[in-house]
Amino acid sequence: MSEQLIILGTGPAGYTASIYAARANLHPLVIEGDEPGGQLMLTTEVENFPGFPSGVMGPDLMETMKKQAEKFGAKFVFDKAASVDLSRHPFLVRTENNNEYEAEALIISTGASAKLLDIPGESELIGHGVSTCATCDGFFFKGKRIIVVGGGDSAMEEATFLTRYASEVTIVHRRENLRASKVMQDRAHNNPKIKWVLNATPLAVESENNRVTGLTIRHNDTDKTETLATEGLFVSIGHRPNTAFLAGQVNTDKVGYIIADRATTLTSVDGVFACGDVADSRYRQAITAAGTGCQAAIDAERWLEARNH
Ligand code: NAP
C-alpha cells in the first residue's frame, strides 16, 4: 500500500515537516537516515534557537522534536534511502535495508554531511585520531594535542569546545583570513589554549601503529612543508548535501544542493518537496531548516489535497 507522504531525513527540517504533516493527518512515514537527528546531534549548546534563552543541547532539541512528531502519529523507521524512482507515481523509495516504499508525495530533508580533506591517511584514520565531530570525540583527547582544520564558524566552535579537553588546539587554515563570523573568531582568539597556523595547506595525516601522530602541511607563502605533531585531527571544512541517492532525478545546483522554487519548497518534480540544508547552501541554520520543514509539509498537504479532489 502506498503511503500518502514519505519524509526522508530527520534533522530540524524533517522533524518539523513530520510534526506538521502528522497534525494534518497525512500519517507520514519518516525514513530517519543513518544519523537520526542530523547535524545537531553533533553539537553541544545551541544558543540561537528561539525559545531557549538559556540555550539548549542539540541532541535534546532533536529528541523533543521527534517526540512531538510521534505524539501526532508520525511513524519513524531507522533506515536510509538508497535510491528513488521519481519517474513513476506513486514514487518508489528503496532503502539500504532492502525495503521498498511507495509514496504519493515525498519530502526530501536529507541534510548535508561533513566534508573531508581527501588527503593520504585521513579516511583510514577516522576513529583512530581523525574525527569530524568534536562533541562526539573530544572526550577521547583529554590532555592531548589537537589540530582543527578549517576557517569557518564550525572550526572556531569545534576548536573552542575542544580546549575543554586538549592540552592545546591548533587551528590550521588554508588562507590568511578566516571565514568565520567576528564573534566566533574573537572567542577563539581570546582562548589561550588555541594556536594558529594560517595560510597552510594540509598534505597528509601521519600515523604510527594506526594512531595519528601528525599533520604534514605546506606553508603557502614559502612552499615549505612541515609536520605538526598531534594526537588528534578534527576536520571542520563544511558539508556537502546528501543528494547522491537522487541520481539526478531532481534538479540540483553544481554542488548538489536541490534547487527549490524560490518562495516554496517545490522541486523540479511534481509532488517532491525539499527542505532544510539539502536545499540551502546559504543560511544552513537549525531554525531556517525547521521553517522550511514546515513549508514543505504545507506544500505537500496542499498538493495532495489538490490531487485528490
Ligand atoms: P564554511 O563556512 O563553509 O567554512 C568551511 C571552512 O573550511 C572555510 O574556512 C574553508 O576555507 C575551509 N575549507 C573548505 N574546504 C577545504 C579544504 N579542502 N581544505 C582546507 N580547508 C577547506 O563551513 P562551516 O564552518 O561548517 O559553517 C557552515 C555554516 O554554518 C555557516 O553558514 C556558518 O556560519 C554556520 N555555523 C554557525 C555556527 C554558529 O553560529 N554557532 C556554528 C557552526 C556553523 P576558505 O575560507 O578558504 O573557503
XYZ file of C-alpha atoms and ligand atoms in Angstrom:
357
model
C 0.000 0.000 0.000
C 1.252 3.398 -0.900
C 1.938 5.998 1.810
C 0.416 9.424 1.399
C 3.678 11.068 2.351
C 7.213 9.862 2.949
C 9.735 12.158 4.600
C 13.423 11.375 4.111
C 15.774 12.549 6.846
C 15.403 13.716 10.429
C 17.167 16.971 11.110
C 15.169 20.023 12.208
C 13.627 20.161 8.705
C 12.485 16.524 8.636
C 11.158 16.595 12.193
C 9.267 19.841 11.661
C 7.793 18.518 8.414
C 6.794 15.362 10.346
C 5.061 17.385 13.066
C 3.088 19.465 10.579
C 2.262 16.542 8.292
C 1.188 14.333 11.200
C -1.046 17.085 12.588
C -2.574 17.384 9.106
C -3.485 13.672 9.315
C -1.154 12.672 6.497
C 0.289 9.832 8.634
C 3.804 10.466 7.315
C 6.314 7.645 7.159
C 9.682 9.093 8.137
C 12.828 7.300 6.987
C 15.310 8.558 9.537
C 18.631 8.219 7.731
C 21.823 6.877 9.261
C 22.295 9.924 11.501
C 18.871 10.412 13.128
C 18.584 13.938 14.422
C 21.126 15.174 11.868
C 23.922 17.623 12.477
C 22.530 18.988 15.744
C 23.273 15.596 17.300
C 26.921 16.533 16.854
C 26.746 19.910 18.574
C 26.654 20.904 22.213
C 24.852 24.047 23.219
C 22.593 25.779 20.690
C 22.271 29.398 21.758
C 20.317 30.871 18.877
C 17.250 28.648 18.556
C 14.356 30.935 19.568
C 12.535 29.944 22.718
C 15.586 28.824 24.701
C 17.064 31.894 26.422
C 19.497 29.715 28.372
C 20.425 27.650 25.315
C 19.556 24.035 24.601
C 21.707 20.988 23.910
C 21.458 19.987 20.235
C 20.597 16.310 20.942
C 17.943 17.336 23.496
C 16.319 19.661 20.997
C 16.173 16.932 18.380
C 14.797 14.371 20.803
C 11.952 16.683 21.784
C 11.180 17.400 18.118
C 10.968 13.670 17.440
C 8.704 13.101 20.457
C 6.452 15.898 19.266
C 6.134 14.288 15.810
C 5.483 10.842 17.336
C 2.804 12.303 19.563
C 0.837 13.290 16.464
C 1.289 9.913 14.775
C 4.374 10.187 12.563
C 5.898 6.727 12.000
C 9.701 6.504 12.098
C 11.818 3.765 10.568
C 15.555 3.535 11.195
C 16.692 3.039 7.634
C 18.212 5.137 4.881
C 17.016 5.893 1.356
C 19.421 4.219 -1.056
C 17.644 5.221 -4.264
C 14.371 6.597 -5.535
C 12.357 6.240 -8.706
C 10.572 9.503 -9.358
C 9.719 8.684 -12.973
C 6.714 6.686 -11.798
C 3.850 7.513 -9.470
C 3.424 6.647 -6.641
C 7.116 7.384 -6.170
C 9.314 4.484 -5.139
C 11.883 4.664 -2.336
C 14.381 1.815 -1.938
C 16.299 1.666 1.316
C 19.675 0.356 2.408
C 17.904 -2.422 4.341
C 16.338 -3.552 1.037
C 12.855 -2.297 1.812
C 10.680 -0.615 -0.790
C 8.117 2.047 -0.030
C 5.676 3.871 -2.278
C 4.521 7.415 -1.670
C 2.061 9.830 -3.224
C 4.226 12.753 -2.125
C 7.832 12.937 -0.991
C 9.677 15.412 1.208
C 13.455 15.361 0.943
C 15.182 16.617 4.087
C 18.334 14.542 3.984
C 20.601 17.406 5.045
C 24.308 17.671 4.445
C 27.331 15.699 5.718
C 30.819 16.654 6.816
C 33.386 17.106 4.043
C 36.815 15.518 4.255
C 40.160 16.903 3.116
C 40.778 13.941 0.854
C 44.465 13.633 1.757
C 46.533 10.475 2.397
C 45.958 8.886 5.804
C 42.745 10.769 6.533
C 39.935 8.280 5.866
C 41.929 5.278 7.152
C 42.453 7.039 10.481
C 38.865 8.060 11.138
C 38.181 6.750 14.618
C 41.935 6.467 15.253
C 42.603 10.136 15.798
C 40.786 11.688 12.829
C 37.280 12.968 13.504
C 34.659 15.291 12.036
C 32.784 15.693 15.313
C 34.284 17.413 18.341
C 31.251 16.746 20.502
C 31.381 13.029 19.758
C 35.111 12.504 20.086
C 36.616 15.389 22.088
C 36.421 13.382 25.291
C 38.983 10.901 23.929
C 41.656 13.610 23.702
C 41.995 14.612 27.342
C 45.393 16.262 27.861
C 46.392 15.674 24.210
C 47.265 17.983 21.327
C 44.618 18.540 18.697
C 44.606 20.168 15.269
C 41.381 21.580 13.835
C 41.380 22.254 10.095
C 39.092 24.988 8.762
C 38.457 28.694 8.979
C 34.666 28.880 9.277
C 32.306 29.118 12.245
C 32.332 25.348 12.702
C 36.120 25.245 13.021
C 36.082 28.088 15.584
C 33.303 26.407 17.531
C 34.948 22.987 17.475
C 38.363 24.364 18.428
C 36.895 26.338 21.315
C 34.939 23.319 22.509
C 37.985 21.041 22.243
C 40.025 23.254 24.590
C 37.920 21.712 27.360
C 39.863 18.502 26.844
C 43.039 19.162 24.881
C 46.336 20.474 26.224
C 46.435 22.725 23.157
C 44.423 23.170 19.967
C 45.972 24.418 16.732
C 43.714 25.799 14.037
C 45.125 25.178 10.561
C 43.506 27.245 7.824
C 44.373 27.437 4.149
C 44.137 31.231 3.924
C 45.342 34.206 5.965
C 41.789 35.426 6.578
C 39.167 33.446 8.413
C 35.696 32.917 7.017
C 34.132 32.702 10.490
C 31.909 35.438 11.928
C 33.616 38.026 14.116
C 32.065 36.822 17.351
C 33.274 33.254 16.773
C 36.732 34.432 15.700
C 37.027 36.594 18.798
C 36.035 33.720 21.046
C 38.778 31.557 19.532
C 41.362 34.354 19.502
C 40.739 35.042 23.181
C 41.243 31.423 24.145
C 44.826 30.978 25.409
C 44.844 27.272 24.516
C 44.290 27.965 20.799
C 47.269 28.386 18.474
C 47.123 29.372 14.803
C 48.765 28.133 11.619
C 47.332 30.218 8.792
C 47.916 30.135 5.053
C 48.814 26.444 5.169
C 47.568 23.519 3.112
C 47.158 20.091 4.746
C 49.014 17.441 2.738
C 48.919 14.179 4.709
C 47.935 12.671 8.046
C 50.869 10.915 9.697
C 50.471 7.885 11.939
C 52.237 5.188 13.898
C 50.624 1.910 14.960
C 47.337 3.089 13.469
C 47.186 6.236 15.635
C 47.507 9.797 14.382
C 50.886 11.370 15.165
C 50.912 14.452 12.969
C 49.652 16.538 10.093
C 52.001 17.457 7.289
C 51.275 20.867 5.840
C 52.692 23.164 3.206
C 53.137 26.824 4.135
C 51.616 28.526 1.113
C 53.823 31.624 1.257
C 57.186 29.812 1.409
C 56.205 26.452 -0.139
C 57.986 24.770 2.792
C 56.489 21.627 4.257
C 56.331 20.834 7.947
C 54.830 18.080 10.080
C 52.891 19.382 13.064
C 52.813 16.821 15.859
C 49.342 15.995 17.098
C 47.326 13.138 18.526
C 44.012 14.332 17.118
C 42.849 15.852 13.839
C 39.396 17.369 13.592
C 38.336 18.182 10.045
C 35.877 21.048 10.078
C 35.691 22.293 6.498
C 31.981 22.373 5.808
C 29.434 19.989 4.450
C 28.085 18.512 1.254
C 24.392 17.941 0.557
C 23.114 14.358 0.769
C 21.605 14.058 -2.678
C 23.596 11.275 -4.365
C 20.703 8.824 -3.875
C 18.541 11.005 -6.143
C 20.781 10.128 -9.103
C 19.991 13.378 -10.877
C 16.209 12.922 -10.901
C 15.686 16.251 -9.105
C 17.373 19.434 -10.296
C 20.329 20.474 -8.152
C 22.999 23.149 -8.385
C 26.528 22.174 -9.347
C 27.467 21.325 -5.752
C 24.421 19.057 -5.372
C 22.035 21.268 -3.369
C 18.437 20.755 -4.503
C 17.029 23.767 -6.276
C 13.688 24.500 -4.681
C 11.294 27.065 -6.062
C 12.265 30.451 -4.580
C 9.294 31.107 -2.333
C 8.243 27.472 -1.808
C 9.742 24.025 -1.333
C 8.636 22.727 -4.746
C 11.343 20.922 -6.715
C 11.613 20.157 -10.415
C 9.493 17.016 -9.829
C 5.779 17.489 -9.203
C 4.917 16.046 -5.763
C 8.517 16.143 -4.484
C 9.431 18.835 -1.971
C 12.786 19.761 -0.437
C 13.602 21.480 2.829
C 16.481 22.098 5.204
C 20.183 22.042 4.417
C 19.768 19.711 1.429
C 18.263 22.696 -0.391
C 20.026 25.506 1.425
C 23.645 26.411 0.843
C 23.069 29.926 2.118
C 21.568 30.011 5.628
C 22.129 26.443 6.960
C 20.665 27.162 10.363
C 18.514 24.886 12.508
C 15.777 27.483 12.625
C 15.716 28.055 8.860
C 15.696 24.293 8.328
C 12.759 23.960 10.726
C 10.975 26.801 8.937
C 11.331 25.211 5.527
C 10.282 21.850 7.025
C 7.014 23.495 7.978
C 6.697 24.959 4.479
C 7.354 21.569 2.856
C 4.637 19.869 4.914
C 2.131 22.587 3.996
C 3.169 22.442 0.337
C 2.809 18.638 0.332
C -0.547 18.800 2.106
C -1.921 21.305 -0.419
C -0.519 19.336 -3.325
C -2.111 16.098 -2.080
C -5.405 17.846 -1.467
C -5.466 19.359 -4.953
C -4.641 15.989 -6.470
C -7.274 14.048 -4.575
C -10.148 16.438 -5.316
P 32.072 27.045 5.928
O 31.571 28.357 6.435
O 31.804 26.649 4.529
O 33.652 27.048 6.183
C 34.444 25.976 5.737
C 35.895 26.310 6.008
O 36.700 25.201 5.620
C 36.381 27.524 5.214
O 37.220 28.312 6.010
C 37.142 26.882 4.062
O 38.227 27.639 3.621
C 37.680 25.608 4.659
N 37.825 24.555 3.664
C 36.887 24.083 2.803
N 37.386 23.087 2.045
C 38.673 22.937 2.427
C 39.708 22.081 2.017
N 39.529 21.149 1.073
N 40.904 22.194 2.620
C 41.107 23.119 3.601
N 40.161 23.953 4.039
C 38.954 23.868 3.456
O 31.543 25.825 6.810
P 31.194 25.787 8.374
O 32.220 26.414 9.182
O 30.865 24.346 8.597
O 29.858 26.640 8.505
C 28.708 26.320 7.703
C 27.558 27.270 8.040
O 27.081 27.023 9.374
C 27.975 28.729 8.002
O 26.908 29.479 7.492
C 28.203 29.061 9.452
O 28.025 30.419 9.757
C 27.170 28.192 10.157
N 27.602 27.851 11.539
C 27.216 28.671 12.562
C 27.610 28.382 13.858
C 27.160 29.270 14.961
O 26.774 30.389 14.694
N 27.161 28.805 16.193
C 28.424 27.281 14.129
C 28.819 26.476 13.060
C 28.401 26.774 11.765
P 38.003 29.038 2.843
O 37.622 30.023 3.903
O 39.344 29.305 2.240
O 36.947 28.789 1.832
